[in-house]
Amino acid sequence: PFRDNRTISARLNAIDSLIDTGANYLIAKSLQGFGDLERIITRIAIGTARPTDLSGLRNSLERIPEIKAIIAPSKNSLIKKLNDNIDSFTTTLDLLHKAIVESPPSVIRDGGVIKEGYNKELDTLNNINKDGNEFLLELEKNEKEKTGISSLKVSYNKVHGYYIEISRGQSKSVPSNYHRRQTLKNTERVIIPELKTYEDKILKAKDEALALEKKLYHELIETLQSYVEKLSQTAKNIA
């Protein structure tokens, strides 16, 4: 607690000025949902910030111009001083808008954090994955027409990768280029060279995309670390 009478009086006068103008209610409304900036900034500083911390930082920085606009008309010297030392961080906010998706996962581990358009190489790798869905649908359609097997279905799981699934009853009708991958009770899972080539391509793209996304994320953290001192000062003045 303050022990200097002048400091205490200055703060009480500042509070009175906000109450007299009704600015205190407007500030309270603007601060609803405002993140714990000091905690987020600490995590950025030591390199442990999660994607949700960065979206929380972005959401908080979005409210700063509104808060500054509310207190800007104040003639109180302390309020003016605080307002002058609250930075809007327009460059940082723009970077976060460009880099982080609207609702990121809590961890970077599985990707899905970096926004489309932020990095061309990442977009290219991700598009290989997206285009793959069309390829699989087209492959399934073509193989059904070639073999006449209506139950044929192209599927994927993490253990066996991509495969063509057919019923056991129709397994005798498969062409010679179909190689058995797994036998189940009622179905056979097979692979063909075209699907194997695609599998190698798509899995490589996924691995490269994830590695690149993690690299971009850590670079983003390093960039934000250069703003830690100013961010901390702004967080203190808002508080």
Short mmCIF file of C-alpha atoms in Angstrom, two decimals:
data_model
loop_
_atom_site.label_atom_id
_atom_site.label_comp_id
_atom_site.label_asym_id
_atom_site.label_seq_id
_atom_site.Cartn_x
_atom_site.Cartn_y
_atom_site.Cartn_z
CA PRO A 1 0.00 0.00 0.00
CA PHE A 2 1.07 3.57 -0.61
CA ARG A 3 2.33 5.48 2.44
CA ASP A 4 2.86 8.84 0.75
CA ASN A 5 -0.14 11.16 1.18
CA ARG A 6 0.39 12.91 -2.17
CA THR A 7 0.45 9.58 -4.05
CA ILE A 8 -2.70 8.39 -2.26
CA SER A 9 -4.52 11.65 -2.95
CA ALA A 10 -3.50 11.61 -6.61
CA ARG A 11 -4.95 8.12 -7.04
CA LEU A 12 -8.19 8.97 -5.20
CA ASN A 13 -8.60 12.12 -7.31
CA ALA A 14 -8.08 10.04 -10.46
CA ILE A 15 -10.77 7.59 -9.33
CA ASP A 16 -13.15 10.47 -8.54
CA SER A 17 -12.61 11.91 -12.02
CA LEU A 18 -13.51 8.57 -13.63
CA ILE A 19 -16.63 8.19 -11.47
CA ASP A 20 -17.75 11.80 -12.11
CA THR A 21 -17.70 11.25 -15.89
CA GLY A 22 -19.05 7.69 -15.81
CA ALA A 23 -15.85 6.47 -17.47
CA ASN A 24 -15.42 3.82 -14.79
CA TYR A 25 -18.45 1.90 -16.09
CA LEU A 26 -17.20 2.10 -19.68
CA ILE A 27 -13.73 0.91 -18.66
CA ALA A 28 -15.22 -1.99 -16.68
CA LYS A 29 -17.22 -3.02 -19.75
CA SER A 30 -14.12 -2.83 -22.00
CA LEU A 31 -12.14 -4.95 -19.55
CA GLN A 32 -14.66 -7.80 -19.55
CA GLY A 33 -12.88 -10.83 -20.98
CA PHE A 34 -9.55 -8.97 -20.94
CA GLY A 35 -6.75 -11.52 -20.55
CA ASP A 36 -4.22 -11.75 -17.75
CA LEU A 37 -1.61 -9.83 -19.70
CA GLU A 38 1.14 -10.09 -17.08
CA ARG A 39 0.87 -13.90 -16.99
CA ILE A 40 0.77 -14.14 -20.80
CA ILE A 41 3.77 -11.82 -21.15
CA THR A 42 5.75 -13.86 -18.62
CA ARG A 43 5.10 -17.03 -20.63
CA ILE A 44 6.21 -15.27 -23.81
CA ALA A 45 9.37 -14.05 -22.09
CA ILE A 46 10.42 -17.56 -21.01
CA GLY A 47 9.27 -19.19 -24.26
CA THR A 48 6.43 -21.31 -22.83
CA ALA A 49 3.46 -19.39 -24.28
CA ARG A 50 0.75 -21.60 -25.76
CA PRO A 51 -1.32 -20.77 -28.84
CA THR A 52 -4.26 -19.89 -26.58
CA ASP A 53 -2.00 -17.40 -24.77
CA LEU A 54 -1.28 -15.68 -28.08
CA SER A 55 -4.96 -15.53 -29.01
CA GLY A 56 -5.61 -14.17 -25.51
CA LEU A 57 -2.95 -11.51 -26.08
CA ARG A 58 -4.52 -10.65 -29.43
CA ASN A 59 -8.01 -10.36 -27.93
CA SER A 60 -6.70 -8.12 -25.14
CA LEU A 61 -4.73 -5.83 -27.44
CA GLU A 62 -7.88 -5.35 -29.53
CA ARG A 63 -9.52 -3.64 -26.54
CA ILE A 64 -6.73 -1.18 -25.81
CA PRO A 65 -7.73 1.52 -28.36
CA GLU A 66 -11.23 1.51 -26.87
CA ILE A 67 -9.87 1.94 -23.34
CA LYS A 68 -7.56 4.76 -24.46
CA ALA A 69 -10.47 6.50 -26.20
CA ILE A 70 -12.56 6.35 -23.01
CA ILE A 71 -9.91 8.00 -20.81
CA ALA A 72 -8.51 10.38 -23.46
CA PRO A 73 -10.90 13.28 -22.58
CA SER A 74 -9.87 13.17 -18.90
CA LYS A 75 -8.20 16.30 -17.54
CA ASN A 76 -6.79 14.44 -14.53
CA SER A 77 -2.97 14.46 -14.60
CA LEU A 78 -2.56 10.84 -13.41
CA ILE A 79 -5.09 9.53 -15.94
CA LYS A 80 -3.35 11.49 -18.70
CA LYS A 81 0.03 10.07 -17.66
CA LEU A 82 -1.32 6.51 -17.65
CA ASN A 83 -2.94 6.98 -21.05
CA ASP A 84 0.29 8.33 -22.53
CA ASN A 85 2.10 5.19 -21.35
CA ILE A 86 -0.41 2.69 -22.70
CA ASP A 87 0.74 1.57 -26.17
CA SER A 88 -1.82 0.41 -28.74
CA PHE A 89 0.62 -2.13 -30.25
CA THR A 90 -0.94 -1.91 -33.73
CA THR A 91 2.03 -3.70 -35.35
CA THR A 92 1.96 -6.54 -32.80
CA LEU A 93 -1.81 -6.88 -33.12
CA ASP A 94 -1.57 -6.98 -36.92
CA LEU A 95 1.08 -9.72 -36.67
CA LEU A 96 -1.10 -11.83 -34.35
CA HIS A 97 -4.12 -11.42 -36.63
CA LYS A 98 -2.08 -12.60 -39.62
CA ALA A 99 -0.28 -15.45 -37.84
CA ILE A 100 -2.77 -17.15 -35.47
CA VAL A 101 -6.10 -18.76 -36.37
CA GLU A 102 -9.24 -17.40 -34.71
CA SER A 103 -9.63 -20.27 -32.22
CA PRO A 104 -6.29 -22.11 -31.96
CA PRO A 105 -5.80 -25.45 -30.18
CA SER A 106 -4.23 -25.26 -26.72
CA VAL A 107 -0.91 -26.74 -27.91
CA ILE A 108 1.21 -26.53 -31.07
CA ARG A 109 1.96 -30.28 -31.04
CA ASP A 110 -0.51 -31.30 -33.77
CA GLY A 111 -0.49 -28.05 -35.73
CA GLY A 112 -3.57 -26.13 -36.83
CA VAL A 113 -2.30 -22.92 -35.22
CA ILE A 114 -0.76 -20.85 -38.04
CA LYS A 115 -3.29 -19.03 -40.18
CA GLU A 116 -3.63 -19.59 -43.92
CA GLY A 117 -1.87 -16.85 -45.88
CA TYR A 118 0.85 -16.28 -43.28
CA ASN A 119 3.45 -18.46 -45.02
CA LYS A 120 3.30 -19.59 -48.66
CA GLU A 121 5.35 -22.76 -48.15
CA LEU A 122 3.07 -23.89 -45.32
CA ASP A 123 -0.01 -23.14 -47.43
CA THR A 124 1.40 -25.27 -50.26
CA LEU A 125 2.02 -28.23 -47.95
CA ASN A 126 -1.42 -27.91 -46.37
CA ASN A 127 -3.04 -27.73 -49.79
CA ILE A 128 -1.49 -31.09 -50.67
CA ASN A 129 -3.43 -32.51 -47.73
CA LYS A 130 -6.66 -30.73 -48.73
CA ASP A 131 -6.37 -31.73 -52.39
CA GLY A 132 -5.84 -35.29 -51.23
CA ASN A 133 -9.50 -35.66 -50.32
CA GLU A 134 -10.50 -35.04 -53.93
CA PHE A 135 -7.85 -37.47 -55.12
CA LEU A 136 -9.18 -40.21 -52.84
CA LEU A 137 -12.78 -39.69 -53.95
CA GLU A 138 -11.71 -39.82 -57.60
CA LEU A 139 -9.57 -42.93 -56.99
CA GLU A 140 -12.46 -44.69 -55.25
CA LYS A 141 -14.82 -43.85 -58.11
CA ASN A 142 -12.36 -45.06 -60.76
CA GLU A 143 -11.57 -48.31 -58.94
CA LYS A 144 -15.27 -49.10 -58.51
CA GLU A 145 -15.76 -48.65 -62.26
CA LYS A 146 -12.67 -50.72 -63.14
CA THR A 147 -13.38 -53.64 -60.81
CA GLY A 148 -17.17 -53.57 -60.67
CA ILE A 149 -16.93 -53.95 -56.88
CA SER A 150 -19.68 -51.74 -55.45
CA SER A 151 -18.57 -52.16 -51.82
CA LEU A 152 -15.06 -50.84 -52.54
CA LYS A 153 -14.06 -47.96 -50.26
CA VAL A 154 -10.83 -45.97 -49.82
CA SER A 155 -10.07 -45.39 -46.11
CA TYR A 156 -7.31 -44.38 -43.70
CA ASN A 157 -6.21 -45.04 -40.14
CA LYS A 158 -3.07 -44.11 -38.20
CA VAL A 159 -1.90 -47.72 -37.85
CA HIS A 160 -2.21 -48.99 -41.43
CA GLY A 161 -2.25 -45.74 -43.40
CA TYR A 162 -4.30 -45.57 -46.62
CA TYR A 163 -5.97 -48.69 -47.99
CA ILE A 164 -8.83 -49.95 -50.13
CA GLU A 165 -11.46 -51.89 -48.22
CA ILE A 166 -13.65 -54.52 -49.89
CA SER A 167 -16.03 -57.15 -48.57
CA ARG A 168 -14.69 -60.70 -48.09
CA GLY A 169 -17.34 -61.95 -50.48
CA GLN A 170 -15.95 -59.84 -53.34
CA SER A 171 -12.26 -60.28 -52.49
CA LYS A 172 -11.86 -62.96 -55.18
CA SER A 173 -12.79 -60.43 -57.86
CA VAL A 174 -9.89 -58.05 -57.19
CA PRO A 175 -7.30 -57.37 -59.94
CA SER A 176 -3.73 -58.67 -59.72
CA ASN A 177 -2.33 -55.25 -58.77
CA TYR A 178 -4.28 -55.35 -55.48
CA HIS A 179 -1.97 -56.40 -52.63
CA ARG A 180 -3.39 -57.55 -49.32
CA ARG A 181 -2.58 -55.25 -46.38
CA GLN A 182 -4.88 -56.66 -43.69
CA THR A 183 -7.59 -59.33 -43.36
CA LEU A 184 -10.53 -58.74 -41.04
CA LYS A 185 -13.60 -60.84 -40.25
CA ASN A 186 -15.84 -59.46 -43.00
CA THR A 187 -13.48 -57.33 -45.08
CA GLU A 188 -10.13 -57.30 -46.84
CA ARG A 189 -7.87 -54.26 -46.83
CA VAL A 190 -5.63 -53.94 -49.85
CA ILE A 191 -3.20 -51.46 -51.36
CA ILE A 192 -2.39 -50.56 -54.96
CA PRO A 193 0.77 -48.83 -56.26
CA GLU A 194 -1.09 -45.59 -57.06
CA LEU A 195 -2.46 -45.34 -53.52
CA LYS A 196 0.93 -46.20 -52.00
CA THR A 197 2.59 -43.40 -54.00
CA TYR A 198 -0.08 -41.00 -52.80
CA GLU A 199 0.34 -42.17 -49.20
CA ASP A 200 4.09 -41.47 -49.27
CA LYS A 201 3.47 -38.02 -50.72
CA ILE A 202 0.72 -37.02 -48.29
CA LEU A 203 2.46 -38.30 -45.16
CA LYS A 204 5.66 -36.52 -46.15
CA ALA A 205 3.69 -33.30 -46.69
CA LYS A 206 2.02 -33.67 -43.28
CA ASP A 207 5.35 -34.17 -41.52
CA GLU A 208 6.93 -31.22 -43.34
CA ALA A 209 3.91 -28.99 -42.67
CA LEU A 210 3.96 -29.77 -38.95
CA ALA A 211 7.71 -29.19 -38.68
CA LEU A 212 7.41 -25.88 -40.53
CA GLU A 213 4.43 -24.77 -38.45
CA LYS A 214 6.35 -25.42 -35.23
CA LYS A 215 9.33 -23.46 -36.62
CA LEU A 216 7.09 -20.52 -37.56
CA TYR A 217 5.44 -20.59 -34.15
CA HIS A 218 8.76 -20.45 -32.30
CA GLU A 219 9.91 -17.61 -34.57
CA LEU A 220 6.69 -15.76 -33.70
CA ILE A 221 7.41 -16.20 -29.99
CA GLU A 222 10.93 -14.84 -30.51
CA THR A 223 9.49 -11.79 -32.31
CA LEU A 224 7.02 -11.17 -29.47
CA GLN A 225 9.84 -11.45 -26.93
CA SER A 226 11.30 -8.23 -28.32
CA TYR A 227 8.10 -6.44 -27.18
CA VAL A 228 8.02 -7.92 -23.66
CA GLU A 229 9.30 -4.81 -21.86
CA LYS A 230 6.80 -2.48 -23.56
CA LEU A 231 3.97 -4.98 -23.17
CA SER A 232 4.72 -5.27 -19.45
CA GLN A 233 4.65 -1.50 -19.06
CA THR A 234 1.30 -1.26 -20.83
CA ALA A 235 -0.12 -4.13 -18.76
CA LYS A 236 0.97 -2.35 -15.57
CA ASN A 237 -0.61 0.96 -16.61
CA ILE A 238 -3.88 -0.71 -17.64
CA ALA A 239 -3.95 -2.48 -14.27
#
